[in-house]
């Protein structure tokens, strides 16, 4: 299962990339708006730091402009994936970008039907937003289950990128269903990493080792 980081924070990206646990990045206009600095500098910097796919979202809403923006974003680096919203213009842009051999991620997906259409249009990734569905009183994970099953039934190569993840249990559930990727805000990745018993266990090991050092005049 691949883990993407859902952030435009250079600091967070560097931190987790250095641990070797980040396979790619997703950004969106909201995430970029939270950072200081020129948006283009931020996007270029992320593309430089991360070896895997970096998803950069278009803000145009008409097909031609989306394609133009996508071609411009792609110039930031070979690893750029153009993120396009799930609209009729967006699907046309996906088809055109695909013809130009540019990979796309169709975002703001809230149903398995939308995911099916995005896959048919040629999206490399589909991004269902499960947390926002949960917030609206609909079971987000049901949509993941349906998409994974439908893509498997018909051999679609689009990868299911589980987005809008709110807690570590979402990651486990997505993994059990066979979703290809989860994209996580940095704090959720932190929560996956930590466990109070790990901290407690380490503190005990270290204090016991202090006793060994004292008893044997051992310096390591
Ligand atoms: C994914 O590509 C999106 O950037 C993200 O997961 C949206 O999540 P949110 O619902 O927490 O804003």
PDB file of C-alpha atoms and ligand atoms in Angstrom:
ATOM      1  CA  UNK A   1       0.000   0.000   0.000  1.00  0.00           C
ATOM      2  CA  UNK A   2       1.411   3.379  -0.967  1.00  0.00           C
ATOM      3  CA  UNK A   3       1.340   6.333   1.417  1.00  0.00           C
ATOM      4  CA  UNK A   4       1.134   9.861   0.061  1.00  0.00           C
ATOM      5  CA  UNK A   5       1.392  12.955   2.223  1.00  0.00           C
ATOM      6  CA  UNK A   6      -1.532  15.366   1.858  1.00  0.00           C
ATOM      7  CA  UNK A   7       0.203  18.685   2.454  1.00  0.00           C
ATOM      8  CA  UNK A   8       2.075  21.579   0.885  1.00  0.00           C
ATOM      9  CA  UNK A   9       4.238  22.085   3.978  1.00  0.00           C
ATOM     10  CA  UNK A  10       7.885  21.754   2.931  1.00  0.00           C
ATOM     11  CA  UNK A  11       8.895  21.162   6.550  1.00  0.00           C
ATOM     12  CA  UNK A  12       6.497  18.215   6.971  1.00  0.00           C
ATOM     13  CA  UNK A  13       7.406  16.789   3.589  1.00  0.00           C
ATOM     14  CA  UNK A  14      11.152  16.856   4.375  1.00  0.00           C
ATOM     15  CA  UNK A  15      10.549  15.294   7.801  1.00  0.00           C
ATOM     16  CA  UNK A  16       8.668  12.271   6.487  1.00  0.00           C
ATOM     17  CA  UNK A  17      10.594  11.878   3.227  1.00  0.00           C
ATOM     18  CA  UNK A  18      13.777  11.518   5.310  1.00  0.00           C
ATOM     19  CA  UNK A  19      12.145   8.512   7.055  1.00  0.00           C
ATOM     20  CA  UNK A  20      11.579   6.819   3.693  1.00  0.00           C
ATOM     21  CA  UNK A  21       7.862   6.342   4.258  1.00  0.00           C
ATOM     22  CA  UNK A  22       6.404   8.773   1.735  1.00  0.00           C
ATOM     23  CA  UNK A  23       5.646   7.491  -1.763  1.00  0.00           C
ATOM     24  CA  UNK A  24       4.149  10.704  -3.118  1.00  0.00           C
ATOM     25  CA  UNK A  25       2.393  13.992  -2.362  1.00  0.00           C
ATOM     26  CA  UNK A  26      -1.073  15.401  -2.890  1.00  0.00           C
ATOM     27  CA  UNK A  27      -1.721  19.115  -2.713  1.00  0.00           C
ATOM     28  CA  UNK A  28      -4.770  21.239  -3.393  1.00  0.00           C
ATOM     29  CA  UNK A  29      -5.447  24.999  -3.522  1.00  0.00           C
ATOM     30  CA  UNK A  30      -6.543  25.042   0.143  1.00  0.00           C
ATOM     31  CA  UNK A  31      -3.372  23.295   1.329  1.00  0.00           C
ATOM     32  CA  UNK A  32      -1.205  25.707  -0.690  1.00  0.00           C
ATOM     33  CA  UNK A  33      -3.154  28.700   0.693  1.00  0.00           C
ATOM     34  CA  UNK A  34      -2.058  27.678   4.213  1.00  0.00           C
ATOM     35  CA  UNK A  35       1.644  28.063   3.384  1.00  0.00           C
ATOM     36  CA  UNK A  36       3.725  31.216   3.244  1.00  0.00           C
ATOM     37  CA  UNK A  37       5.562  31.930   0.018  1.00  0.00           C
ATOM     38  CA  UNK A  38       4.724  32.082  -3.667  1.00  0.00           C
ATOM     39  CA  UNK A  39       2.602  29.097  -4.746  1.00  0.00           C
ATOM     40  CA  UNK A  40       4.814  28.340  -7.710  1.00  0.00           C
ATOM     41  CA  UNK A  41       7.969  28.323  -5.558  1.00  0.00           C
ATOM     42  CA  UNK A  42       6.249  25.916  -3.146  1.00  0.00           C
ATOM     43  CA  UNK A  43       5.152  23.565  -5.929  1.00  0.00           C
ATOM     44  CA  UNK A  44       8.587  23.566  -7.587  1.00  0.00           C
ATOM     45  CA  UNK A  45      10.284  22.904  -4.243  1.00  0.00           C
ATOM     46  CA  UNK A  46       8.000  19.922  -3.482  1.00  0.00           C
ATOM     47  CA  UNK A  47       8.646  18.452  -6.910  1.00  0.00           C
ATOM     48  CA  UNK A  48      12.400  18.719  -6.253  1.00  0.00           C
ATOM     49  CA  UNK A  49      12.285  17.096  -2.791  1.00  0.00           C
ATOM     50  CA  UNK A  50      10.023  14.148  -3.617  1.00  0.00           C
ATOM     51  CA  UNK A  51      11.020  11.413  -6.040  1.00  0.00           C
ATOM     52  CA  UNK A  52       7.530   9.919  -6.351  1.00  0.00           C
ATOM     53  CA  UNK A  53       4.376  11.417  -7.863  1.00  0.00           C
ATOM     54  CA  UNK A  54       3.520  14.988  -6.846  1.00  0.00           C
ATOM     55  CA  UNK A  55      -0.130  15.868  -7.456  1.00  0.00           C
ATOM     56  CA  UNK A  56      -0.634  19.536  -8.384  1.00  0.00           C
ATOM     57  CA  UNK A  57      -4.171  20.752  -8.916  1.00  0.00           C
ATOM     58  CA  UNK A  58      -5.458  22.951 -11.723  1.00  0.00           C
ATOM     59  CA  UNK A  59      -7.670  25.890 -10.793  1.00  0.00           C
ATOM     60  CA  UNK A  60      -9.075  26.440 -14.279  1.00  0.00           C
ATOM     61  CA  UNK A  61     -12.613  25.159 -14.810  1.00  0.00           C
ATOM     62  CA  UNK A  62     -12.861  24.996 -18.619  1.00  0.00           C
ATOM     63  CA  UNK A  63     -11.308  22.104 -20.520  1.00  0.00           C
ATOM     64  CA  UNK A  64      -8.905  24.089 -22.711  1.00  0.00           C
ATOM     65  CA  UNK A  65      -7.611  26.146 -19.800  1.00  0.00           C
ATOM     66  CA  UNK A  66      -7.305  23.045 -17.643  1.00  0.00           C
ATOM     67  CA  UNK A  67      -5.186  21.369 -20.307  1.00  0.00           C
ATOM     68  CA  UNK A  68      -3.050  24.489 -20.707  1.00  0.00           C
ATOM     69  CA  UNK A  69      -2.568  24.730 -16.928  1.00  0.00           C
ATOM     70  CA  UNK A  70      -1.808  21.016 -16.733  1.00  0.00           C
ATOM     71  CA  UNK A  71       0.876  21.302 -19.419  1.00  0.00           C
ATOM     72  CA  UNK A  72       2.398  24.241 -17.513  1.00  0.00           C
ATOM     73  CA  UNK A  73       2.365  22.369 -14.172  1.00  0.00           C
ATOM     74  CA  UNK A  74       3.932  19.332 -15.829  1.00  0.00           C
ATOM     75  CA  UNK A  75       6.955  21.479 -16.734  1.00  0.00           C
ATOM     76  CA  UNK A  76       7.788  21.702 -13.001  1.00  0.00           C
ATOM     77  CA  UNK A  77       9.024  18.111 -13.134  1.00  0.00           C
ATOM     78  CA  UNK A  78       8.630  14.657 -14.661  1.00  0.00           C
ATOM     79  CA  UNK A  79       6.941  13.391 -11.463  1.00  0.00           C
ATOM     80  CA  UNK A  80       4.041  15.882 -11.641  1.00  0.00           C
ATOM     81  CA  UNK A  81       0.539  14.407 -11.774  1.00  0.00           C
ATOM     82  CA  UNK A  82      -2.125  16.874 -12.871  1.00  0.00           C
ATOM     83  CA  UNK A  83      -5.069  16.946 -10.501  1.00  0.00           C
ATOM     84  CA  UNK A  84      -8.369  17.743 -12.188  1.00  0.00           C
ATOM     85  CA  UNK A  85     -11.808  18.142 -10.572  1.00  0.00           C
ATOM     86  CA  UNK A  86     -14.602  15.645 -11.295  1.00  0.00           C
ATOM     87  CA  UNK A  87     -16.620  17.727 -13.762  1.00  0.00           C
ATOM     88  CA  UNK A  88     -17.549  17.177 -17.419  1.00  0.00           C
ATOM     89  CA  UNK A  89     -14.877  19.717 -18.437  1.00  0.00           C
ATOM     90  CA  UNK A  90     -12.481  17.932 -16.105  1.00  0.00           C
ATOM     91  CA  UNK A  91     -13.090  14.555 -17.762  1.00  0.00           C
ATOM     92  CA  UNK A  92     -12.492  16.059 -21.213  1.00  0.00           C
ATOM     93  CA  UNK A  93      -9.239  17.555 -19.901  1.00  0.00           C
ATOM     94  CA  UNK A  94      -8.229  14.138 -18.535  1.00  0.00           C
ATOM     95  CA  UNK A  95      -8.729  12.598 -21.962  1.00  0.00           C
ATOM     96  CA  UNK A  96      -6.675  15.329 -23.658  1.00  0.00           C
ATOM     97  CA  UNK A  97      -3.878  15.219 -21.094  1.00  0.00           C
ATOM     98  CA  UNK A  98      -3.813  11.417 -21.418  1.00  0.00           C
ATOM     99  CA  UNK A  99      -3.370  11.824 -25.191  1.00  0.00           C
ATOM    100  CA  UNK A 100      -0.355  14.026 -24.353  1.00  0.00           C
ATOM    101  CA  UNK A 101       0.949  11.209 -22.104  1.00  0.00           C
ATOM    102  CA  UNK A 102       0.346  13.281 -18.971  1.00  0.00           C
ATOM    103  CA  UNK A 103      -0.945  11.423 -15.944  1.00  0.00           C
ATOM    104  CA  UNK A 104      -3.972  12.785 -14.115  1.00  0.00           C
ATOM    105  CA  UNK A 105      -5.701  12.416 -10.778  1.00  0.00           C
ATOM    106  CA  UNK A 106      -9.442  13.072 -10.747  1.00  0.00           C
ATOM    107  CA  UNK A 107     -10.269  14.715  -7.451  1.00  0.00           C
ATOM    108  CA  UNK A 108     -13.441  15.544  -5.494  1.00  0.00           C
ATOM    109  CA  UNK A 109     -14.930  12.098  -6.122  1.00  0.00           C
ATOM    110  CA  UNK A 110     -17.852  11.221  -3.865  1.00  0.00           C
ATOM    111  CA  UNK A 111     -19.418   8.183  -5.570  1.00  0.00           C
ATOM    112  CA  UNK A 112     -18.316   4.987  -7.276  1.00  0.00           C
ATOM    113  CA  UNK A 113     -20.099   6.111 -10.460  1.00  0.00           C
ATOM    114  CA  UNK A 114     -17.902   9.210 -10.600  1.00  0.00           C
ATOM    115  CA  UNK A 115     -14.819   7.024 -10.094  1.00  0.00           C
ATOM    116  CA  UNK A 116     -15.919   4.704 -12.915  1.00  0.00           C
ATOM    117  CA  UNK A 117     -16.294   7.643 -15.314  1.00  0.00           C
ATOM    118  CA  UNK A 118     -12.914   9.065 -14.319  1.00  0.00           C
ATOM    119  CA  UNK A 119     -11.292   5.677 -14.987  1.00  0.00           C
ATOM    120  CA  UNK A 120     -12.988   5.444 -18.379  1.00  0.00           C
ATOM    121  CA  UNK A 121     -11.749   8.946 -19.276  1.00  0.00           C
ATOM    122  CA  UNK A 122      -8.189   7.741 -18.627  1.00  0.00           C
ATOM    123  CA  UNK A 123      -7.353   8.991 -15.122  1.00  0.00           C
ATOM    124  CA  UNK A 124      -4.262   7.375 -13.611  1.00  0.00           C
ATOM    125  CA  UNK A 125      -5.635   8.026 -10.114  1.00  0.00           C
ATOM    126  CA  UNK A 126      -9.127   8.560  -8.719  1.00  0.00           C
ATOM    127  CA  UNK A 127      -9.495  10.373  -5.395  1.00  0.00           C
ATOM    128  CA  UNK A 128     -12.623   9.583  -3.358  1.00  0.00           C
ATOM    129  CA  UNK A 129     -12.932  11.928  -0.338  1.00  0.00           C
ATOM    130  CA  UNK A 130     -14.021   9.589   2.427  1.00  0.00           C
ATOM    131  CA  UNK A 131     -13.789  11.957   5.420  1.00  0.00           C
ATOM    132  CA  UNK A 132     -16.057  14.512   3.800  1.00  0.00           C
ATOM    133  CA  UNK A 133     -18.570  11.731   3.046  1.00  0.00           C
ATOM    134  CA  UNK A 134     -18.428  10.573   6.686  1.00  0.00           C
ATOM    135  CA  UNK A 135     -18.960  14.200   7.757  1.00  0.00           C
ATOM    136  CA  UNK A 136     -22.085  14.324   5.570  1.00  0.00           C
ATOM    137  CA  UNK A 137     -23.493  11.204   7.230  1.00  0.00           C
ATOM    138  CA  UNK A 138     -22.607   8.780   4.408  1.00  0.00           C
ATOM    139  CA  UNK A 139     -20.219   5.846   4.942  1.00  0.00           C
ATOM    140  CA  UNK A 140     -17.119   6.909   2.969  1.00  0.00           C
ATOM    141  CA  UNK A 141     -15.504   3.480   3.130  1.00  0.00           C
ATOM    142  CA  UNK A 142     -18.472   1.908   1.292  1.00  0.00           C
ATOM    143  CA  UNK A 143     -17.523   3.974  -1.754  1.00  0.00           C
ATOM    144  CA  UNK A 144     -13.933   2.676  -1.538  1.00  0.00           C
ATOM    145  CA  UNK A 145     -15.211  -0.904  -1.367  1.00  0.00           C
ATOM    146  CA  UNK A 146     -17.396  -0.402  -4.452  1.00  0.00           C
ATOM    147  CA  UNK A 147     -14.648   1.292  -6.487  1.00  0.00           C
ATOM    148  CA  UNK A 148     -12.043  -1.377  -5.679  1.00  0.00           C
ATOM    149  CA  UNK A 149     -14.535  -4.085  -6.658  1.00  0.00           C
ATOM    150  CA  UNK A 150     -15.673  -2.397  -9.893  1.00  0.00           C
ATOM    151  CA  UNK A 151     -12.109  -1.615 -11.044  1.00  0.00           C
ATOM    152  CA  UNK A 152     -11.103  -5.210 -10.232  1.00  0.00           C
ATOM    153  CA  UNK A 153     -14.091  -6.681 -12.115  1.00  0.00           C
ATOM    154  CA  UNK A 154     -13.227  -4.856 -15.314  1.00  0.00           C
ATOM    155  CA  UNK A 155      -9.460  -4.524 -15.030  1.00  0.00           C
ATOM    156  CA  UNK A 156      -9.270  -0.722 -14.914  1.00  0.00           C
ATOM    157  CA  UNK A 157      -5.692   0.342 -14.292  1.00  0.00           C
ATOM    158  CA  UNK A 158      -6.592   3.587 -12.452  1.00  0.00           C
ATOM    159  CA  UNK A 159      -5.305   3.536  -8.886  1.00  0.00           C
ATOM    160  CA  UNK A 160      -7.671   4.193  -6.004  1.00  0.00           C
ATOM    161  CA  UNK A 161      -6.214   7.055  -3.959  1.00  0.00           C
ATOM    162  CA  UNK A 162      -8.139   7.311  -0.687  1.00  0.00           C
ATOM    163  CA  UNK A 163      -8.358  11.006   0.209  1.00  0.00           C
ATOM    164  CA  UNK A 164      -9.798  13.138   3.010  1.00  0.00           C
ATOM    165  CA  UNK A 165      -8.513  10.659   5.575  1.00  0.00           C
ATOM    166  CA  UNK A 166      -9.381  11.646   9.128  1.00  0.00           C
ATOM    167  CA  UNK A 167      -7.823   8.988  11.392  1.00  0.00           C
ATOM    168  CA  UNK A 168      -5.539   5.908  11.380  1.00  0.00           C
ATOM    169  CA  UNK A 169      -8.495   3.479  11.329  1.00  0.00           C
ATOM    170  CA  UNK A 170      -9.366   4.825   7.868  1.00  0.00           C
ATOM    171  CA  UNK A 171      -5.917   3.653   6.729  1.00  0.00           C
ATOM    172  CA  UNK A 172      -6.416   0.122   8.066  1.00  0.00           C
ATOM    173  CA  UNK A 173      -9.871  -0.128   6.508  1.00  0.00           C
ATOM    174  CA  UNK A 174      -8.613   1.161   3.142  1.00  0.00           C
ATOM    175  CA  UNK A 175      -5.749  -1.352   3.260  1.00  0.00           C
ATOM    176  CA  UNK A 176      -8.088  -4.253   4.035  1.00  0.00           C
ATOM    177  CA  UNK A 177     -10.210  -3.305   1.036  1.00  0.00           C
ATOM    178  CA  UNK A 178      -7.162  -3.274  -1.248  1.00  0.00           C
ATOM    179  CA  UNK A 179      -7.073   0.453  -2.071  1.00  0.00           C
ATOM    180  CA  UNK A 180      -3.773   1.275  -3.759  1.00  0.00           C
ATOM    181  CA  UNK A 181      -2.928   4.527  -1.960  1.00  0.00           C
ATOM    182  CA  UNK A 182      -3.922   6.568   1.065  1.00  0.00           C
ATOM    183  CA  UNK A 183      -3.036  10.236   1.258  1.00  0.00           C
ATOM    184  CA  UNK A 184      -2.578  11.469   4.798  1.00  0.00           C
ATOM    185  CA  UNK A 185      -2.255  14.816   6.527  1.00  0.00           C
ATOM    186  CA  UNK A 186       1.065  14.855   8.470  1.00  0.00           C
ATOM    187  CA  UNK A 187      -0.668  14.588  11.873  1.00  0.00           C
ATOM    188  CA  UNK A 188      -2.379  11.315  10.895  1.00  0.00           C
ATOM    189  CA  UNK A 189       0.922   9.864   9.724  1.00  0.00           C
ATOM    190  CA  UNK A 190       2.353  10.874  13.116  1.00  0.00           C
ATOM    191  CA  UNK A 191      -0.522   9.123  14.879  1.00  0.00           C
ATOM    192  CA  UNK A 192       0.144   5.946  12.868  1.00  0.00           C
ATOM    193  CA  UNK A 193       3.753   6.000  13.973  1.00  0.00           C
ATOM    194  CA  UNK A 194       3.313   6.536  17.694  1.00  0.00           C
ATOM    195  CA  UNK A 195       2.026   4.251  20.422  1.00  0.00           C
ATOM    196  CA  UNK A 196       2.158   4.959  24.189  1.00  0.00           C
ATOM    197  CA  UNK A 197       3.380   1.392  24.836  1.00  0.00           C
ATOM    198  CA  UNK A 198       6.343   1.992  22.514  1.00  0.00           C
ATOM    199  CA  UNK A 199       7.312   5.100  24.535  1.00  0.00           C
ATOM    200  CA  UNK A 200       6.774   3.290  27.837  1.00  0.00           C
ATOM    201  CA  UNK A 201       8.741   0.232  26.651  1.00  0.00           C
ATOM    202  CA  UNK A 202      11.664   2.331  25.436  1.00  0.00           C
ATOM    203  CA  UNK A 203      11.828   4.326  28.685  1.00  0.00           C
ATOM    204  CA  UNK A 204      12.004   1.054  30.658  1.00  0.00           C
ATOM    205  CA  UNK A 205      14.721  -0.436  28.395  1.00  0.00           C
ATOM    206  CA  UNK A 206      16.818   2.705  28.763  1.00  0.00           C
ATOM    207  CA  UNK A 207      16.445   2.945  32.544  1.00  0.00           C
ATOM    208  CA  UNK A 208      17.325  -0.763  32.934  1.00  0.00           C
ATOM    209  CA  UNK A 209      20.385  -0.186  30.758  1.00  0.00           C
ATOM    210  CA  UNK A 210      21.482   2.623  33.061  1.00  0.00           C
ATOM    211  CA  UNK A 211      21.543   0.036  35.883  1.00  0.00           C
ATOM    212  CA  UNK A 212      23.709  -2.287  33.746  1.00  0.00           C
ATOM    213  CA  UNK A 213      26.153   0.543  33.043  1.00  0.00           C
ATOM    214  CA  UNK A 214      26.420   1.424  36.708  1.00  0.00           C
ATOM    215  CA  UNK A 215      26.882  -2.167  37.877  1.00  0.00           C
ATOM    216  CA  UNK A 216      29.537  -3.058  35.271  1.00  0.00           C
ATOM    217  CA  UNK A 217      31.113   0.381  34.828  1.00  0.00           C
ATOM    218  CA  UNK A 218      30.121   0.018  31.189  1.00  0.00           C
ATOM    219  CA  UNK A 219      30.135   3.226  29.155  1.00  0.00           C
ATOM    220  CA  UNK A 220      27.962   2.374  26.137  1.00  0.00           C
TER     221      UNK A 220
HETATM  222  C1  LIG B   1      -6.746  14.954  -1.616  1.00  0.00           C
HETATM  223  O1  LIG B   1      -6.118  14.973  -2.643  1.00  0.00           O
HETATM  224  C2  LIG B   1      -7.206  16.167  -0.911  1.00  0.00           C
HETATM  225  O2  LIG B   1      -6.146  17.100  -0.931  1.00  0.00           O
HETATM  226  C3  LIG B   1      -7.541  15.963   0.556  1.00  0.00           C
HETATM  227  O3  LIG B   1      -7.425  14.615   0.943  1.00  0.00           O
HETATM  228  C4  LIG B   1      -8.796  16.642   1.003  1.00  0.00           C
HETATM  229  O4  LIG B   1      -9.050  16.323   2.332  1.00  0.00           O
HETATM  230  P1  LIG B   1      -9.910  17.209   3.337  1.00  0.00           P
HETATM  231  O5  LIG B   1     -11.315  16.730   3.276  1.00  0.00           O
HETATM  232  O6  LIG B   1      -9.290  16.922   4.668  1.00  0.00           O
HETATM  233  O7  LIG B   1      -9.757  18.640   2.918  1.00  0.00           O
END
